[in-house]
XYZ file of C-alpha atoms in Angstrom:
711
model
C 2.317 -1.076 4.562
C 5.491 -3.098 5.269
C 6.054 -2.526 9.135
C 8.881 -0.858 10.443
C 9.667 -3.691 12.859
C 9.521 -5.698 10.006
C 12.484 -3.966 8.347
C 14.414 -4.215 11.289
C 13.717 -8.101 11.755
C 14.681 -8.995 8.243
C 18.033 -6.755 8.215
C 19.472 -6.610 11.899
C 21.020 -9.900 12.644
C 23.846 -9.219 14.867
C 25.046 -10.437 18.491
C 24.193 -8.259 21.375
C 24.702 -7.731 25.028
C 23.278 -5.041 27.890
C 21.957 -1.938 26.038
C 23.759 1.152 26.263
C 23.049 4.815 24.982
C 25.282 7.685 24.630
C 23.908 11.080 24.234
C 24.789 12.450 20.917
C 27.626 14.991 20.939
C 27.117 16.455 17.074
C 24.277 17.582 15.262
C 22.031 14.446 14.454
C 22.382 13.864 10.840
C 19.137 11.995 10.414
C 17.391 15.185 11.456
C 17.756 17.450 8.325
C 17.845 16.184 4.727
C 21.342 14.764 3.709
C 23.695 17.358 2.421
C 25.293 14.896 -0.059
C 25.136 14.263 -3.903
C 21.855 12.562 -4.749
C 20.772 12.741 -1.398
C 22.565 9.460 -0.041
C 23.067 9.008 3.679
C 25.697 10.861 4.866
C 27.814 7.815 6.357
C 30.963 10.299 7.583
C 28.619 12.204 9.755
C 26.628 9.228 11.261
C 27.731 7.914 14.401
C 26.061 5.220 16.569
C 24.755 7.700 19.291
C 22.709 9.285 16.522
C 20.364 6.124 16.205
C 18.073 5.971 19.377
C 17.583 9.392 19.154
C 16.703 9.397 15.854
C 14.582 6.152 16.018
C 12.573 7.836 18.849
C 12.051 10.959 17.268
C 11.123 9.057 14.203
C 8.331 7.017 16.121
C 7.269 10.140 17.454
C 6.313 11.829 14.266
C 4.850 8.867 12.805
C 2.612 8.908 15.878
C 1.701 12.450 15.531
C 1.125 11.882 11.224
C -1.428 9.057 12.644
C -2.902 11.100 15.214
C -3.548 13.438 12.387
C -5.397 10.757 9.869
C -7.411 9.533 12.584
C -8.504 13.182 14.385
C -9.707 14.683 11.137
C -13.387 15.515 10.674
C -13.462 15.069 7.095
C -14.943 11.548 5.972
C -12.265 9.036 5.061
C -11.071 9.471 1.393
C -8.285 7.440 -0.450
C -6.068 10.613 -0.343
C -6.710 11.499 3.290
C -6.508 7.939 4.648
C -4.755 5.583 2.566
C -2.138 7.671 0.723
C -1.654 9.824 4.170
C -0.968 6.476 5.804
C 1.647 5.521 2.868
C 3.339 8.619 3.656
C 3.897 8.288 7.288
C 6.884 7.405 9.191
C 9.534 8.906 6.622
C 11.917 9.870 9.290
C 11.697 6.248 11.152
C 12.304 4.495 7.771
C 15.063 6.787 6.656
C 16.952 6.049 9.919
C 16.094 2.317 9.800
C 17.100 1.276 6.546
C 20.673 2.924 7.418
C 20.471 1.256 10.874
C 19.506 -2.385 9.631
C 22.020 -2.143 6.395
C 24.913 -1.150 8.847
C 24.166 -3.761 11.372
C 24.228 -6.189 8.758
C 27.367 -5.173 6.724
C 29.411 -3.287 8.985
C 28.291 -3.748 12.602
C 29.938 -3.142 16.189
C 29.232 -4.174 19.784
C 27.456 -0.584 19.899
C 25.188 -1.125 17.112
C 24.175 -4.445 18.257
C 23.665 -3.240 21.559
C 21.304 -0.491 20.046
C 19.343 -3.269 18.046
C 18.408 -5.085 21.461
C 17.355 -1.811 22.814
C 14.959 -0.595 20.149
C 13.475 -3.777 18.709
C 10.711 -4.011 21.264
C 10.077 -0.285 21.200
C 9.782 -1.049 16.949
C 7.777 -3.667 17.409
C 5.210 -1.600 19.591
C 5.280 1.092 17.480
C 4.568 -0.893 14.479
C 1.658 -2.563 16.507
C 0.166 0.773 17.592
C -0.579 1.543 14.106
C -1.810 -1.959 13.101
C -4.249 -1.986 16.080
C -5.307 1.388 15.931
C -9.112 1.073 15.996
C -9.891 4.208 14.793
C -7.308 4.145 11.858
C -8.457 0.790 10.503
C -11.968 1.816 10.559
C -11.033 4.627 8.355
C -9.341 1.996 6.128
C -12.084 -0.138 6.380
C -14.395 2.536 5.211
C -12.361 3.158 2.181
C -11.980 -0.277 1.366
C -15.726 -0.755 1.283
C -16.390 1.715 -1.155
C -13.395 0.681 -3.407
C -15.759 -0.273 -6.110
C -17.617 3.249 -6.453
C -14.107 5.184 -5.925
C -12.357 5.929 -9.470
C -8.938 4.491 -8.755
C -6.043 3.652 -10.979
C -4.814 0.123 -10.978
C -2.047 1.023 -8.801
C -4.331 2.946 -6.215
C -6.634 -0.178 -6.189
C -3.712 -2.310 -5.447
C -2.722 -0.056 -2.614
C -5.985 0.234 -1.142
C -6.367 -3.571 -1.058
C -3.014 -4.446 0.150
C -3.149 -1.610 3.085
C -6.774 -3.330 4.206
C -5.476 -6.672 3.957
C -2.341 -5.777 6.321
C -4.367 -4.334 8.876
C -6.404 -7.654 8.889
C -3.446 -9.777 8.432
C -1.867 -7.938 11.517
C -4.820 -8.233 14.221
C -7.019 -5.322 13.409
C -10.103 -7.091 13.430
C -9.122 -9.220 16.495
C -10.849 -8.776 20.092
C -9.164 -6.956 22.539
C -7.708 -9.705 24.268
C -6.323 -11.205 21.309
C -4.465 -8.092 20.195
C -2.683 -7.766 23.525
C -1.610 -11.224 23.154
C -0.568 -10.381 19.842
C 1.416 -7.852 20.761
C 3.063 -9.614 23.356
C 4.193 -12.468 20.525
C 5.485 -9.573 18.067
C 7.821 -8.350 20.554
C 9.099 -11.693 21.736
C 9.691 -12.398 17.913
C 11.525 -9.020 17.303
C 14.174 -9.803 20.217
C 14.333 -13.607 19.250
C 14.905 -12.936 15.678
C 17.463 -10.554 16.468
C 19.259 -12.920 18.692
C 19.232 -15.769 16.201
C 21.254 -13.933 13.879
C 23.718 -12.324 16.356
C 24.216 -15.989 17.548
C 25.112 -17.128 13.957
C 27.399 -14.250 13.400
C 29.259 -15.202 16.686
C 29.809 -18.491 15.774
C 31.117 -17.799 12.372
C 33.528 -15.677 14.064
C 34.654 -18.097 16.992
C 35.841 -20.686 14.914
C 39.089 -21.290 13.128
C 41.245 -24.317 11.809
C 44.577 -23.015 12.272
C 47.194 -25.143 10.560
C 50.895 -24.779 11.373
C 52.168 -28.165 9.512
C 52.591 -27.588 5.778
C 51.879 -31.331 5.121
C 48.191 -30.752 6.199
C 48.030 -28.241 3.285
C 48.139 -31.066 0.446
C 45.971 -30.714 -2.328
C 44.995 -27.391 -1.900
C 45.505 -24.897 -4.539
C 48.291 -22.055 -4.073
C 45.667 -19.544 -4.024
C 43.548 -21.072 -1.385
C 46.659 -21.191 0.628
C 47.824 -17.841 0.099
C 44.583 -16.569 1.498
C 44.699 -18.781 4.452
C 48.133 -17.444 5.292
C 46.725 -14.020 4.672
C 43.695 -14.922 7.443
C 46.562 -16.203 9.644
C 48.595 -12.900 9.731
C 45.092 -10.728 9.980
C 44.086 -13.031 13.006
C 47.848 -13.025 14.845
C 49.554 -9.783 13.589
C 52.283 -10.196 16.509
C 53.589 -13.484 14.944
C 56.866 -12.513 13.221
C 57.724 -13.612 9.637
C 59.245 -16.822 10.656
C 55.961 -18.062 11.844
C 54.048 -20.151 9.133
C 50.308 -20.781 9.904
C 47.211 -20.937 7.792
C 43.664 -20.301 9.138
C 40.704 -21.457 7.686
C 37.304 -20.085 8.641
C 33.326 -20.877 8.199
C 32.986 -18.113 5.536
C 32.169 -19.840 2.301
C 35.357 -18.387 0.262
C 37.517 -20.550 3.113
C 35.559 -23.678 4.024
C 34.376 -24.651 0.586
C 37.433 -24.833 -1.075
C 38.998 -26.514 1.534
C 36.325 -29.050 1.588
C 37.033 -29.418 -2.075
C 40.660 -29.673 -2.136
C 42.171 -30.609 1.109
C 43.749 -34.191 1.142
C 43.588 -34.443 4.774
C 40.173 -36.199 5.755
C 40.612 -35.379 9.353
C 40.524 -31.869 8.921
C 38.039 -31.939 6.355
C 35.695 -33.640 9.004
C 36.849 -31.399 11.765
C 35.873 -28.025 9.848
C 32.738 -29.509 8.456
C 31.259 -30.638 11.649
C 32.120 -27.389 13.017
C 30.174 -25.967 10.217
C 26.958 -28.027 10.922
C 27.318 -27.687 14.361
C 27.102 -23.959 14.695
C 24.290 -22.698 17.169
C 24.262 -26.184 18.751
C 26.616 -26.352 21.484
C 24.445 -25.421 24.744
C 26.199 -22.360 25.249
C 25.320 -18.597 25.307
C 25.255 -18.656 21.512
C 23.199 -22.101 21.203
C 19.965 -21.468 18.947
C 17.996 -24.264 19.861
C 15.581 -22.925 22.427
C 15.624 -19.623 20.335
C 14.374 -21.113 17.251
C 11.733 -23.708 19.167
C 10.039 -20.461 21.008
C 10.069 -18.937 17.559
C 8.245 -22.062 15.907
C 5.776 -21.862 18.730
C 5.282 -18.440 18.519
C 4.685 -18.136 15.101
C 2.340 -21.396 15.310
C -0.108 -19.303 17.864
C -0.066 -16.024 16.028
C -1.161 -17.661 13.187
C -3.851 -19.523 15.072
C -4.732 -16.172 16.604
C -5.239 -14.713 13.084
C -7.360 -17.755 11.886
C -4.975 -19.561 10.132
C -4.158 -23.227 10.363
C -0.254 -23.083 10.796
C 2.416 -20.023 10.041
C 2.910 -21.669 6.465
C -0.353 -21.100 5.718
C -0.679 -17.613 6.872
C 2.633 -16.461 5.189
C 1.823 -18.362 1.718
C -1.754 -16.794 1.705
C 0.437 -13.386 -0.005
C 2.719 -15.658 -2.156
C 2.362 -16.905 -5.791
C 2.051 -20.182 -4.337
C -1.079 -19.118 -2.036
C -0.942 -22.500 0.091
C 1.334 -25.326 1.550
C -0.373 -27.532 -0.389
C 0.825 -26.213 -3.809
C 4.554 -25.513 -2.445
C 4.440 -29.268 -1.429
C 3.300 -30.394 -4.747
C 6.070 -28.604 -6.625
C 8.845 -29.724 -4.150
C 7.630 -33.279 -4.256
C 7.665 -33.273 -7.863
C 11.342 -32.272 -7.761
C 12.310 -34.375 -5.004
C 11.072 -37.420 -6.858
C 12.860 -36.654 -9.902
C 15.976 -35.283 -7.943
C 16.531 -38.231 -5.365
C 17.664 -41.168 -7.967
C 20.069 -38.761 -9.464
C 22.178 -37.817 -5.739
C 21.574 -41.489 -5.364
C 23.523 -42.288 -8.432
C 26.159 -39.311 -8.066
C 26.564 -40.888 -4.198
C 27.463 -44.348 -5.765
C 30.021 -43.013 -8.432
C 31.583 -40.997 -5.625
C 32.079 -44.169 -3.168
C 33.569 -46.163 -6.179
C 36.166 -43.553 -6.515
C 36.947 -43.355 -2.873
C 37.249 -47.117 -3.068
C 39.748 -46.928 -5.397
C 41.555 -44.452 -3.406
C 41.602 -47.560 -1.024
C 40.364 -45.577 1.922
C 37.842 -48.710 3.131
C 35.527 -46.094 4.758
C 32.097 -45.061 3.807
C 31.530 -41.929 1.807
C 30.615 -39.130 4.246
C 29.301 -35.318 3.954
C 33.076 -34.138 3.991
C 33.859 -36.726 1.273
C 31.658 -35.215 -1.129
C 33.008 -32.071 -2.575
C 36.373 -33.714 -2.622
C 35.807 -36.481 -4.706
C 33.146 -34.513 -6.781
C 36.219 -32.417 -7.729
C 38.066 -35.569 -8.362
C 35.211 -36.803 -10.633
C 34.596 -33.891 -12.426
C 38.375 -33.933 -13.279
C 38.140 -37.482 -14.374
C 34.937 -36.988 -16.687
C 35.332 -33.470 -18.060
C 39.252 -33.008 -17.551
C 37.473 -29.915 -15.846
C 39.230 -28.225 -12.594
C 37.441 -25.219 -11.444
C 40.613 -23.488 -10.475
C 41.373 -23.405 -14.104
C 38.516 -20.739 -14.434
C 39.474 -18.471 -11.320
C 41.892 -16.216 -13.619
C 39.427 -15.324 -16.105
C 37.043 -14.535 -13.392
C 38.689 -11.341 -11.649
C 36.120 -9.381 -9.746
C 36.738 -6.099 -11.950
C 36.393 -7.937 -15.239
C 33.153 -9.821 -13.754
C 31.695 -6.394 -12.496
C 32.521 -4.565 -16.021
C 30.865 -7.646 -17.824
C 27.703 -6.974 -15.637
C 27.953 -3.589 -16.786
C 28.177 -4.324 -20.501
C 25.420 -7.013 -20.007
C 22.950 -4.082 -18.624
C 23.788 -1.554 -21.419
C 22.997 -4.266 -23.961
C 19.813 -5.438 -22.496
C 18.582 -2.023 -21.071
C 20.881 0.843 -22.161
C 22.550 1.361 -18.492
C 25.750 3.304 -17.966
C 27.456 2.795 -14.469
C 29.775 5.738 -13.457
C 32.178 5.094 -10.623
C 31.477 7.985 -8.040
C 34.521 8.694 -5.414
C 32.684 11.950 -3.922
C 30.016 10.076 -2.332
C 30.077 8.861 1.448
C 30.564 5.214 1.927
C 29.580 3.281 5.092
C 33.012 1.304 4.737
C 36.157 1.731 3.091
C 35.843 -1.315 0.954
C 32.235 -0.376 -0.496
C 31.995 1.343 -3.784
C 30.004 3.931 -4.984
C 28.303 4.142 -8.780
C 25.634 6.297 -10.424
C 23.494 4.663 -12.643
C 22.388 6.258 -15.617
C 19.859 5.828 -18.792
C 21.728 5.483 -22.026
C 20.748 9.317 -22.706
C 22.490 10.494 -19.448
C 19.296 10.845 -17.124
C 20.133 9.536 -13.653
C 18.324 6.348 -12.497
C 19.924 6.029 -8.790
C 22.987 5.181 -6.918
C 24.377 1.521 -6.362
C 27.014 0.543 -3.461
C 28.903 -2.570 -3.920
C 30.805 -4.002 -0.839
C 32.606 -7.735 -1.780
C 34.493 -9.256 0.758
C 34.547 -11.015 4.185
C 35.050 -9.154 7.416
C 34.051 -10.014 11.431
C 31.775 -6.893 11.107
C 29.544 -8.610 8.488
C 27.040 -11.050 8.714
C 27.655 -14.127 6.201
C 25.941 -14.840 2.770
C 25.147 -12.187 -0.176
C 21.915 -9.873 -0.235
C 20.831 -6.660 -2.064
C 19.531 -4.113 -0.040
C 18.033 -0.526 -0.216
C 18.685 2.839 1.445
C 16.292 4.369 -0.419
C 13.108 3.416 -2.358
C 11.753 4.722 -5.539
C 8.379 6.759 -5.219
C 6.601 9.823 -6.575
C 6.627 12.631 -3.826
C 4.569 15.783 -4.680
C 4.912 14.831 -8.492
C 8.218 14.269 -8.171
C 10.296 10.693 -8.772
C 12.542 10.243 -5.899
C 15.240 7.815 -7.075
C 16.515 4.691 -5.328
C 19.753 3.951 -3.289
C 20.591 0.423 -3.346
C 23.382 -1.845 -2.125
C 24.757 -5.293 -2.979
C 26.495 -7.002 -0.255
C 28.815 -10.092 -0.586
C 31.520 -12.404 1.018
C 33.561 -13.027 -2.185
C 37.358 -14.334 -2.248
C 39.625 -11.686 -1.598
C 42.791 -10.361 -3.003
C 45.867 -12.112 -1.899
C 49.483 -11.098 -2.531
C 49.593 -9.507 -5.906
C 46.721 -11.597 -7.127
C 43.742 -9.583 -7.532
C 40.457 -11.116 -6.365
C 39.848 -14.399 -8.452
C 35.949 -15.508 -8.342
C 34.837 -18.926 -8.394
C 32.010 -19.858 -10.585
C 29.782 -20.140 -7.702
C 30.787 -16.477 -6.712
C 30.456 -15.062 -10.311
C 26.899 -16.331 -10.616
C 26.259 -15.158 -7.201
C 27.247 -11.484 -8.123
C 25.162 -11.964 -11.368
C 22.160 -13.008 -8.767
C 22.613 -10.108 -6.764
C 22.635 -7.559 -9.487
C 19.482 -8.910 -10.614
C 17.923 -7.790 -7.395
C 19.677 -4.503 -7.850
C 18.068 -3.803 -11.009
C 14.791 -4.640 -9.725
C 15.331 -1.872 -7.354
C 17.054 0.699 -9.422
C 14.543 0.472 -12.450
C 11.431 0.739 -10.303
C 8.884 2.817 -11.806
C 5.832 3.345 -9.692
C 4.036 5.911 -7.420
C 4.366 4.498 -4.030
C 7.097 3.414 -2.299
C 5.458 0.725 -0.592
C 4.863 -1.002 -3.895
C 8.540 -0.323 -5.310
C 11.195 -2.475 -6.805
C 11.532 -5.563 -4.447
C 8.278 -4.941 -2.685
C 6.879 -8.286 -4.040
C 6.070 -11.562 -2.987
C 8.947 -14.004 -1.920
C 8.093 -16.132 -4.381
C 8.513 -13.657 -7.151
C 11.227 -11.531 -5.899
C 14.082 -13.983 -6.952
C 12.991 -14.072 -10.600
C 15.189 -10.931 -11.455
C 17.949 -12.251 -9.656
C 17.842 -15.715 -10.857
C 17.039 -15.061 -14.559
C 20.673 -12.847 -14.558
C 22.280 -15.819 -13.479
C 21.403 -17.519 -16.930
C 23.489 -15.075 -18.562
C 27.111 -15.588 -16.541
C 28.078 -18.769 -18.266
C 26.535 -18.485 -21.736
C 29.416 -18.486 -24.054
C 28.600 -15.814 -25.990
C 28.768 -13.848 -22.655
C 31.710 -15.440 -21.335
C 33.744 -14.016 -24.211
C 32.680 -10.493 -23.466
C 34.152 -10.522 -19.999
C 36.016 -13.702 -19.098
C 39.223 -12.617 -19.544
C 42.739 -13.804 -18.445
C 43.783 -11.207 -15.456
C 47.473 -11.347 -16.028
C 47.236 -11.679 -20.359
C 43.886 -10.272 -21.141
C 43.244 -13.099 -22.892
C 39.637 -14.566 -23.585
C 38.861 -17.671 -22.148
C 39.326 -20.165 -24.365
C 36.798 -22.145 -26.524
C 37.903 -25.464 -24.831
C 37.155 -24.094 -21.349
C 33.818 -22.834 -22.322
C 33.256 -26.045 -23.766
C 33.969 -27.814 -20.404
C 31.807 -25.115 -18.373
C 29.032 -26.321 -20.893
C 29.748 -29.922 -20.732
C 29.904 -30.222 -16.859
C 27.012 -27.826 -16.374
C 24.620 -30.911 -15.191
C 27.331 -32.205 -12.997
C 26.707 -32.806 -9.280
C 23.042 -31.279 -9.606
C 21.441 -34.149 -7.759
C 23.378 -33.028 -4.817
C 22.984 -29.611 -4.968
C 19.034 -29.833 -6.069
C 18.705 -32.608 -2.993
C 20.395 -30.282 -0.362
C 18.189 -27.389 -1.446
C 14.979 -29.057 -1.192
C 15.829 -31.286 1.881
C 16.182 -27.309 3.115
C 12.888 -26.130 2.086
C 11.186 -29.234 3.335
C 12.525 -28.691 6.924
C 11.320 -24.825 6.539
C 8.075 -26.215 5.557
C 7.962 -29.006 8.519
C 8.379 -26.604 11.005
C 6.172 -24.133 9.832
C 3.226 -26.399 9.247
C 3.178 -27.293 12.807
C 0.387 -26.095 15.332
C 0.913 -24.583 18.508
C 0.591 -28.130 20.453
C 3.110 -29.750 18.314
C 6.173 -27.796 18.639
C 9.260 -29.856 19.214
C 11.400 -29.636 22.664
C 14.388 -31.261 20.778
C 14.859 -29.699 17.691
C 17.617 -31.551 16.543
C 15.507 -34.792 16.957
C 12.661 -33.292 15.002
C 15.233 -32.494 12.389
C 16.481 -35.698 12.101
C 12.895 -37.052 11.888
C 11.799 -35.033 9.328
C 14.676 -35.776 7.001
C 14.418 -39.498 7.467
C 10.536 -39.141 6.321
C 11.880 -37.671 3.277
C 14.319 -40.170 2.545
C 17.462 -37.810 2.679
C 20.590 -39.717 1.933
C 23.226 -39.850 5.003
C 25.648 -38.028 2.877
C 23.967 -35.153 2.230
C 22.985 -32.313 4.987
C 20.147 -30.301 4.254
C 21.593 -26.819 2.676
C 20.717 -25.310 6.301
C 20.198 -27.299 9.531
C 17.761 -25.801 11.858
C 20.312 -23.905 14.171
C 21.897 -22.009 11.526
C 18.814 -21.708 9.083
C 19.366 -17.774 8.854
C 17.027 -17.216 5.982
C 14.159 -18.712 7.690
C 14.610 -17.501 11.380
C 16.453 -14.322 10.939
C 16.215 -13.477 7.187
C 12.341 -13.176 6.461
C 12.200 -16.505 4.782
C 9.891 -18.345 7.146
C 7.922 -20.480 5.151
C 9.386 -19.143 2.214
C 12.681 -20.873 1.387
C 11.366 -22.893 -1.455
C 10.790 -19.718 -3.461
C 14.123 -20.109 -4.732
C 13.077 -23.173 -6.813
C 9.519 -21.796 -7.219
C 11.431 -18.838 -9.133
C 13.440 -20.843 -10.985
C 10.488 -22.361 -12.833
C 9.706 -18.594 -13.508
C 13.509 -17.567 -14.782
C 14.056 -20.866 -16.555
C 11.019 -20.582 -18.427
C 11.565 -16.752 -19.129
C 15.005 -17.138 -20.145
C 13.638 -19.565 -23.080
C 12.515 -16.091 -24.812
C 16.274 -14.844 -24.872
C 17.359 -18.644 -25.596
C 15.130 -18.100 -28.814
C 15.200 -14.400 -29.858
C 18.781 -13.931 -29.213
C 21.035 -13.326 -25.891
C 21.170 -9.677 -25.888
C 17.755 -9.242 -27.884
C 16.742 -5.852 -26.709
C 13.074 -5.897 -27.463
C 12.396 -8.857 -24.975
C 14.838 -6.961 -22.641
C 12.707 -3.986 -22.726
C 9.535 -6.262 -22.339
C 10.848 -7.735 -19.214
C 11.888 -4.336 -18.098
C 8.499 -2.660 -18.610
C 6.527 -5.659 -17.600
C 8.482 -7.126 -14.341
C 11.250 -4.936 -13.410
C 9.629 -1.142 -13.381
C 6.181 -2.699 -11.984
C 7.318 -3.910 -8.539
C 4.180 -4.866 -6.502
C 1.495 -3.165 -8.488
C -0.174 -5.988 -10.113
C -0.620 -9.649 -9.268
C 2.843 -11.355 -10.017
C 1.532 -14.213 -12.467
C -0.250 -11.318 -14.601
C 3.152 -9.539 -14.808
C 4.983 -12.772 -15.660
C 1.994 -13.425 -18.357
C 2.448 -9.822 -19.734
C 5.778 -10.644 -20.385
C 5.888 -14.480 -21.396
C 2.434 -14.297 -22.912
C 1.612 -17.366 -20.973
C 1.967 -19.200 -17.474
C 5.165 -20.776 -16.736
C 6.016 -24.247 -17.893
C 8.083 -26.400 -15.307
C 9.984 -28.309 -18.387
C 12.736 -25.567 -18.901
C 13.927 -26.292 -15.275
C 14.007 -29.937 -15.085
C 15.940 -29.808 -18.379
C 18.322 -27.449 -17.099
C 18.875 -29.310 -13.960
C 19.316 -32.921 -16.131
C 16.214 -33.966 -13.560
C 14.441 -35.608 -16.598
C 15.006 -36.932 -19.605
C 13.204 -35.897 -22.940
C 11.002 -32.878 -21.593
């Protein structure tokens, strides 16, 4: 039973001021079935003023449904208690999936204000269910007789999960501790929102404005053109004679600037702005918010009988304990640090040759890494962009899914979309049977939070014997088209597209009975397996030749470039792995604290934690404390390690395709049947073993990252 409050907290991440409410002027589209093809949300009719009344009605309906369960005279059974509870809250879930997704991908001042208003109400609604003693009594009664019931595997899993969720949400606590738990949950719901809202405001507030063309030295023409477009959109009143270029903290803007701009002072300026987000002692400062959150999480864990928040969270993961997470991270850290130190020495030597007489700094790393890559491999990533036009990459992914799973993707222009840039596709089996609907939304805008993610508007489940098909979406922040050029993706953006598509397949190909077990409803350290295994195909030579075609000539990517990609694949892995592992360790450092250990100065705590592990000066953690959105506003608290945990799985799993063929249909069908379709119906390791035939081996990951020789 994933709480509605949890759905809100993990998806509503925008800035907000005082709450407002407007009476709806039109019939509320949430209160009747959507009159749209495939029952997708009727975005054209949904207005901000519809949300609060629909949410209130959804909570009211769920309260009535829960009362019907608790007041019935029949003895508790799986059907009248567990399945009835599973089915409750349908209206609220429908409203909240739309609200949370819009507030992440296409927010507005009004949506942000509504978010602040409804967050504590949703937290209370969730607690009213989790802490209902009569309801818990009925759930426990069914659970206690589980060995006598003739339940299917899915039913057994649902029963166990439901019971455990009640216990983990405080149902077995005495009344006084339950009241404190309610207060903690309410506070966390608001603080989680505020953290993400502050970060969005910080990202949107900063701009590096350049008006001297000399300061563009080193930047590729496509990057300069994008910056000119950004300047025009920022100041449309400027006439044609005004020449300005704007760089922002969005990845498609800042990362090329750090990689190519010759002006070191400007690289330092924009990078410091990036590092200091949420740390300006102003209305958007996140230090006190996150410190309070760490304290509340620690207190909640202690109330529930756990040593710390990490122990509470990891109980439901593949890792199970903080000790096992630390074991994996430390093993990788030991292998990675020497590689990063060697990389730093090489970059310092290159910088010395430039006659800078300065010590290599964080804002120099990407710049000199780009130069070194050119020297070592005659490789410039800008050579690749013309072969990674967005449309070509998308078609390549479609071809891959067709070869692996027989899927077809058809553009649907008759479906409502939530923003003009979003596109809708119908997904079908090879024989034409409908699977689901998929939205794609690619480019940055002020109304969209940063990063890339997959989400869902409707989960797959079976209702009254009928399969309800899913509606999913992937949302990204890729490089935009400029002038006459289409959107040309970097290697990282291309890989990200494959990654998010893997998540989408997990949602689309779900084939379960209960919605709470569908698709990506799995532990954090397993959910990244379907996404990360997809990344493996992106740069495989055989795959590249299918989709990497020059956007102007249509020429397939030359073998010489493919060879350069392969030879440079291990380049800078020390840096990339170090910054990731450092962030994972920072996450665990906060969430293994006990209530009496919470830092008042989080910046000092962060430095102490990074000094303790020996992080080198030139590499900050991938996410510093005050903008660590995954952990403080994205549902990955004590779980950021999960990407590397899943990387062990995906590297090992991809060995099957390397051995049996990149597009081997038999292996693909096994992965579909044993992993993608099964959702949360079984223990993740059992699902993995069903596909692989054994538990995962770490050696393929170490080989892939060049972190250990002869393994």
